[in-house]
C-alpha positions as CSV (number, residue, x, y, z in Angstrom):
1,M,-6.0,21.7,7.5
2,R,-6.8,18.7,5.5
3,H,-7.0,15.0,7.8
4,V,-5.1,12.4,6.2
5,V,-5.4,8.9,7.4
6,V,-2.6,6.3,7.0
7,A,-3.5,2.7,7.4
8,G,-0.4,0.9,8.2
9,G,1.5,4.3,9.4
10,S,3.9,3.0,12.1
11,K,6.7,1.9,10.0
12,G,8.4,1.5,6.4
13,I,6.2,3.3,3.4
14,G,3.6,4.3,5.4
15,A,5.4,5.7,8.4
16,A,7.6,7.5,5.5
17,A,4.1,8.6,4.2
18,V,3.0,10.0,7.6
19,R,6.0,12.3,7.8
20,A,5.7,13.5,4.1
21,F,2.1,14.6,4.9
22,L,3.1,16.2,8.2
23,A,5.5,18.3,6.5
24,Q,2.8,19.5,4.3
25,G,0.9,20.7,7.5
26,D,-1.5,18.4,7.2
27,R,-3.2,16.6,10.5
28,V,-2.2,12.8,10.4
29,T,-3.5,9.8,11.8
30,S,-2.0,6.7,11.8
31,L,-3.9,3.0,11.9
32,S,-1.7,0.0,12.5
33,R,-1.7,-3.2,15.0
34,S,0.8,-1.4,17.2
35,G,-1.1,1.9,17.6
36,E,2.6,3.6,17.1
37,A,3.2,6.7,14.5
38,P,5.9,9.2,13.9
39,D,6.0,12.2,15.9
40,G,3.2,14.6,15.0
41,A,0.7,12.2,14.2
42,K,-1.8,10.5,16.0
43,G,-1.9,6.7,16.5
44,V,-4.8,4.3,16.6
45,K,-4.0,0.6,17.5
46,V,-6.2,-1.5,15.5
47,D,-6.3,-4.8,13.3
48,L,-7.6,-4.0,10.1
49,T,-7.9,-7.4,8.9
50,V,-10.9,-7.8,11.4
51,A,-13.8,-5.9,9.2
52,E,-15.7,-4.8,12.5
53,A,-12.6,-3.4,14.0
54,A,-11.7,-1.6,11.0
55,V,-15.3,-0.2,10.4
56,S,-15.4,0.8,14.1
57,A,-11.8,2.6,14.1
58,V,-12.6,4.9,10.8
59,A,-16.1,5.3,12.2
60,D,-14.6,7.3,15.7
61,L,-12.5,9.5,13.5
62,D,-13.0,13.1,12.2
63,E,-13.7,13.6,8.6
64,I,-11.1,12.2,6.6
65,D,-10.0,14.1,3.4
66,V,-7.2,11.6,2.1
67,L,-6.8,8.2,2.8
68,V,-3.4,6.3,2.1
69,L,-3.5,2.4,2.6
70,C,0.0,0.9,3.4
71,A,-1.1,-2.0,6.0
72,G,-0.7,-5.3,5.9
73,A,1.3,-7.5,3.4
74,A,1.5,-11.4,2.1
75,S,5.0,-12.9,2.8
76,P,7.0,-14.5,0.2
77,V,6.2,-18.6,0.4
78,P,8.6,-20.9,-1.6
79,L,6.9,-22.5,-4.5
80,D,7.6,-25.9,-3.1
81,Q,6.4,-25.0,0.4
82,L,3.0,-23.5,-0.8
83,D,-0.3,-24.3,0.8
84,L,-3.8,-23.5,0.6
85,S,-3.5,-21.6,3.7
86,D,-1.2,-19.1,2.1
87,F,-3.4,-18.0,-0.5
88,R,-6.5,-17.4,2.4
89,N,-3.9,-15.4,4.6
90,A,-2.6,-13.3,1.9
91,M,-6.1,-12.1,0.9
92,D,-7.0,-11.3,4.8
93,S,-3.8,-9.6,5.3
94,K,-3.4,-7.4,2.3
95,Y,-6.5,-7.5,0.5
96,F,-9.1,-7.6,3.1
97,S,-6.8,-5.2,5.3
98,Y,-7.3,-2.8,2.5
99,V,-11.0,-3.1,1.6
100,N,-12.1,-3.2,5.1
101,V,-11.1,0.4,5.4
102,M,-11.6,1.5,1.8
103,L,-15.3,0.9,1.8
104,P,-16.9,2.8,5.1
105,V,-14.2,5.8,4.2
106,I,-15.2,5.7,0.4
107,K,-19.0,5.9,1.6
108,K,-18.7,8.9,3.7
109,M,-16.3,10.7,1.0
110,A,-19.2,10.2,-1.8
111,A,-21.8,11.3,0.5
112,R,-19.6,14.4,1.2
113,G,-18.6,14.5,-2.2
114,S,-14.8,14.9,-2.3
115,G,-12.0,12.4,-1.0
116,V,-8.8,11.0,-2.3
117,V,-7.9,7.4,-1.8
118,L,-4.3,6.1,-2.5
119,P,-3.5,2.2,-2.1
120,V,-0.1,1.4,-1.9
121,I,-0.5,-2.0,-3.6
122,G,2.5,-3.9,-5.3
123,M,4.2,-4.8,-9.0
124,G,3.6,-8.6,-7.8
125,G,0.2,-8.1,-8.9
126,K,1.2,-7.2,-12.5
127,T,3.9,-9.8,-13.1
128,A,4.1,-13.1,-11.2
129,S,6.8,-14.2,-9.3
130,A,7.1,-18.1,-8.0
131,S,7.8,-16.9,-4.6
132,H,5.2,-14.4,-4.4
133,L,1.9,-16.0,-5.9
134,P,-0.5,-15.5,-3.1
135,G,0.7,-11.7,-2.4
136,G,0.5,-11.1,-6.2
137,A,-2.9,-12.5,-6.3
138,A,-4.2,-10.3,-3.5
139,N,-2.3,-7.2,-5.4
140,A,-4.1,-7.9,-8.4
141,A,-7.5,-7.9,-6.9
142,L,-6.8,-4.8,-5.2
143,M,-5.6,-3.4,-8.6
144,L,-9.2,-4.2,-10.0
145,V,-11.2,-2.7,-7.2
146,T,-9.0,0.5,-7.4
147,T,-9.5,1.2,-10.7
148,G,-13.2,0.1,-10.4
149,M,-14.1,1.8,-7.9
150,G,-12.2,5.1,-9.1
151,A,-14.4,5.0,-12.2
152,A,-17.5,4.3,-10.3
153,Y,-17.0,7.3,-8.0
154,A,-15.4,9.9,-9.8
155,K,-18.9,11.8,-10.0
156,Q,-19.0,11.9,-6.6
157,G,-16.1,13.9,-6.1
158,L,-13.5,11.1,-5.4
159,R,-10.1,10.2,-6.7
160,I,-9.0,6.7,-6.3
161,V,-5.2,6.1,-7.6
162,G,-3.3,3.1,-6.7
163,V,0.5,3.1,-6.6
164,N,2.7,0.1,-7.5
165,P,6.3,-0.3,-5.8
166,G,8.9,-2.8,-6.7
167,P,11.0,-3.9,-3.9
168,V,11.6,-0.7,-1.6
169,A,14.4,-0.5,1.3
170,T,12.3,-1.7,3.9
171,G,12.4,-4.4,6.3
172,R,10.3,-6.4,4.0
173,F,12.6,-6.3,1.4
174,Q,14.9,-8.4,3.5
175,T,12.0,-10.9,3.9
176,M,11.6,-11.0,0.1
177,A,15.3,-11.5,-0.3
178,A,15.6,-14.4,2.0
179,A,12.6,-16.2,0.1
180,H,14.3,-15.4,-3.0
181,A,17.6,-16.8,-1.6
182,E,15.8,-20.0,-0.8
183,Q,13.9,-20.5,-3.7
184,T,17.2,-19.8,-6.2
185,G,19.7,-21.6,-3.5
186,Q,21.7,-18.5,-3.5
187,T,23.1,-16.8,-0.3
188,L,21.1,-14.0,1.1
189,E,23.6,-11.4,0.0
190,A,23.2,-12.5,-3.7
191,A,19.6,-12.4,-3.6
192,R,19.6,-8.7,-2.4
193,Q,22.1,-7.8,-5.1
194,E,20.1,-9.8,-7.5
195,L,16.5,-8.2,-6.7
196,S,18.4,-4.7,-6.3
197,S,19.9,-5.1,-9.8
198,A,16.3,-5.3,-11.3
199,F,16.4,-1.5,-11.6
200,P,17.8,-0.2,-14.3
201,S,19.3,2.3,-12.2
202,G,20.8,-0.3,-9.9
203,K,19.4,1.8,-7.0
204,I,16.4,0.2,-4.9
205,T,13.4,2.5,-4.4
206,E,13.6,4.3,-1.1
207,P,10.1,4.6,1.4
208,E,10.6,8.4,1.0
209,D,10.2,8.1,-3.0
210,L,6.9,6.7,-2.4
211,A,5.8,9.2,0.2
212,D,6.8,11.9,-2.3
213,M,4.2,10.1,-4.9
214,L,1.4,9.8,-2.6
215,V,1.8,13.4,-1.5
216,L,1.7,14.7,-5.2
217,L,-1.3,12.4,-5.9
218,A,-3.1,13.8,-2.9
219,S,-2.7,17.1,-4.5
220,N,-4.5,19.6,-6.8
221,S,-2.0,18.9,-9.1
222,A,-3.1,15.3,-9.6
223,R,-6.7,16.4,-10.0
224,A,-7.2,14.4,-13.4
225,V,-5.7,11.3,-12.3
226,N,-8.1,8.9,-11.0
227,G,-8.9,4.9,-11.5
228,T,-5.4,4.2,-12.7
229,V,-2.4,2.5,-10.8
230,I,0.9,3.7,-11.4
231,A,3.8,1.8,-11.5
232,M,6.9,3.0,-9.2
233,D,9.6,0.4,-9.6
234,G,12.5,2.5,-11.3
235,G,11.4,1.1,-14.9
236,A,11.9,-2.6,-13.6
237,T,9.3,-3.8,-15.6
238,P,8.8,-2.1,-18.8
239,I,5.3,-3.0,-19.6
240,I,2.4,-1.1,-21.3
């Protein structure tokens, strides 16, 4: 039985991932600030923005076969309200909350000779949005780390693959819509509809859609996929 650790498994995409891996028969541990976890998973309370706490939390866990990273998010900020602290906060809440967990886990996996690491990042690191510049910068940095580490650790038997969702039907989407409404002067409902209409299908991605992809990427069916970031925005960003 594999041991899957989901950083940020208490809600949203992370909780959907926990449930999906449990359905595969995996043993799942969720790391989050609340310590809560879906039924059937072990919950560990930890602030992953604190490096020492993150290192200690993963050191106390059994051998990890798959690491999914969904913890932390940078809040959208309207352009005219941007401050230097917003960029620092974005790096702390998104970039370092991932890297603080990735580094110690990857080193253990490399010593063992196997493991899969799946950071859920975001299309904001690929295309700039005026209301999401600090978060986009953190996402871009995570994309670089993901592809670079995937190549660097391939010979040690690791696969490191990122997933870039666009807007997803979680509480965070509501926050994004509110920021977009303020930026553009629209009503909240109009902003929600505009963001949803960016999908060619007209349908926003569900957390379970991401979870299904994570299960696939963690499986042997994706054994040749490594050192890359996969877009999952329903074709909303048609770029090469």
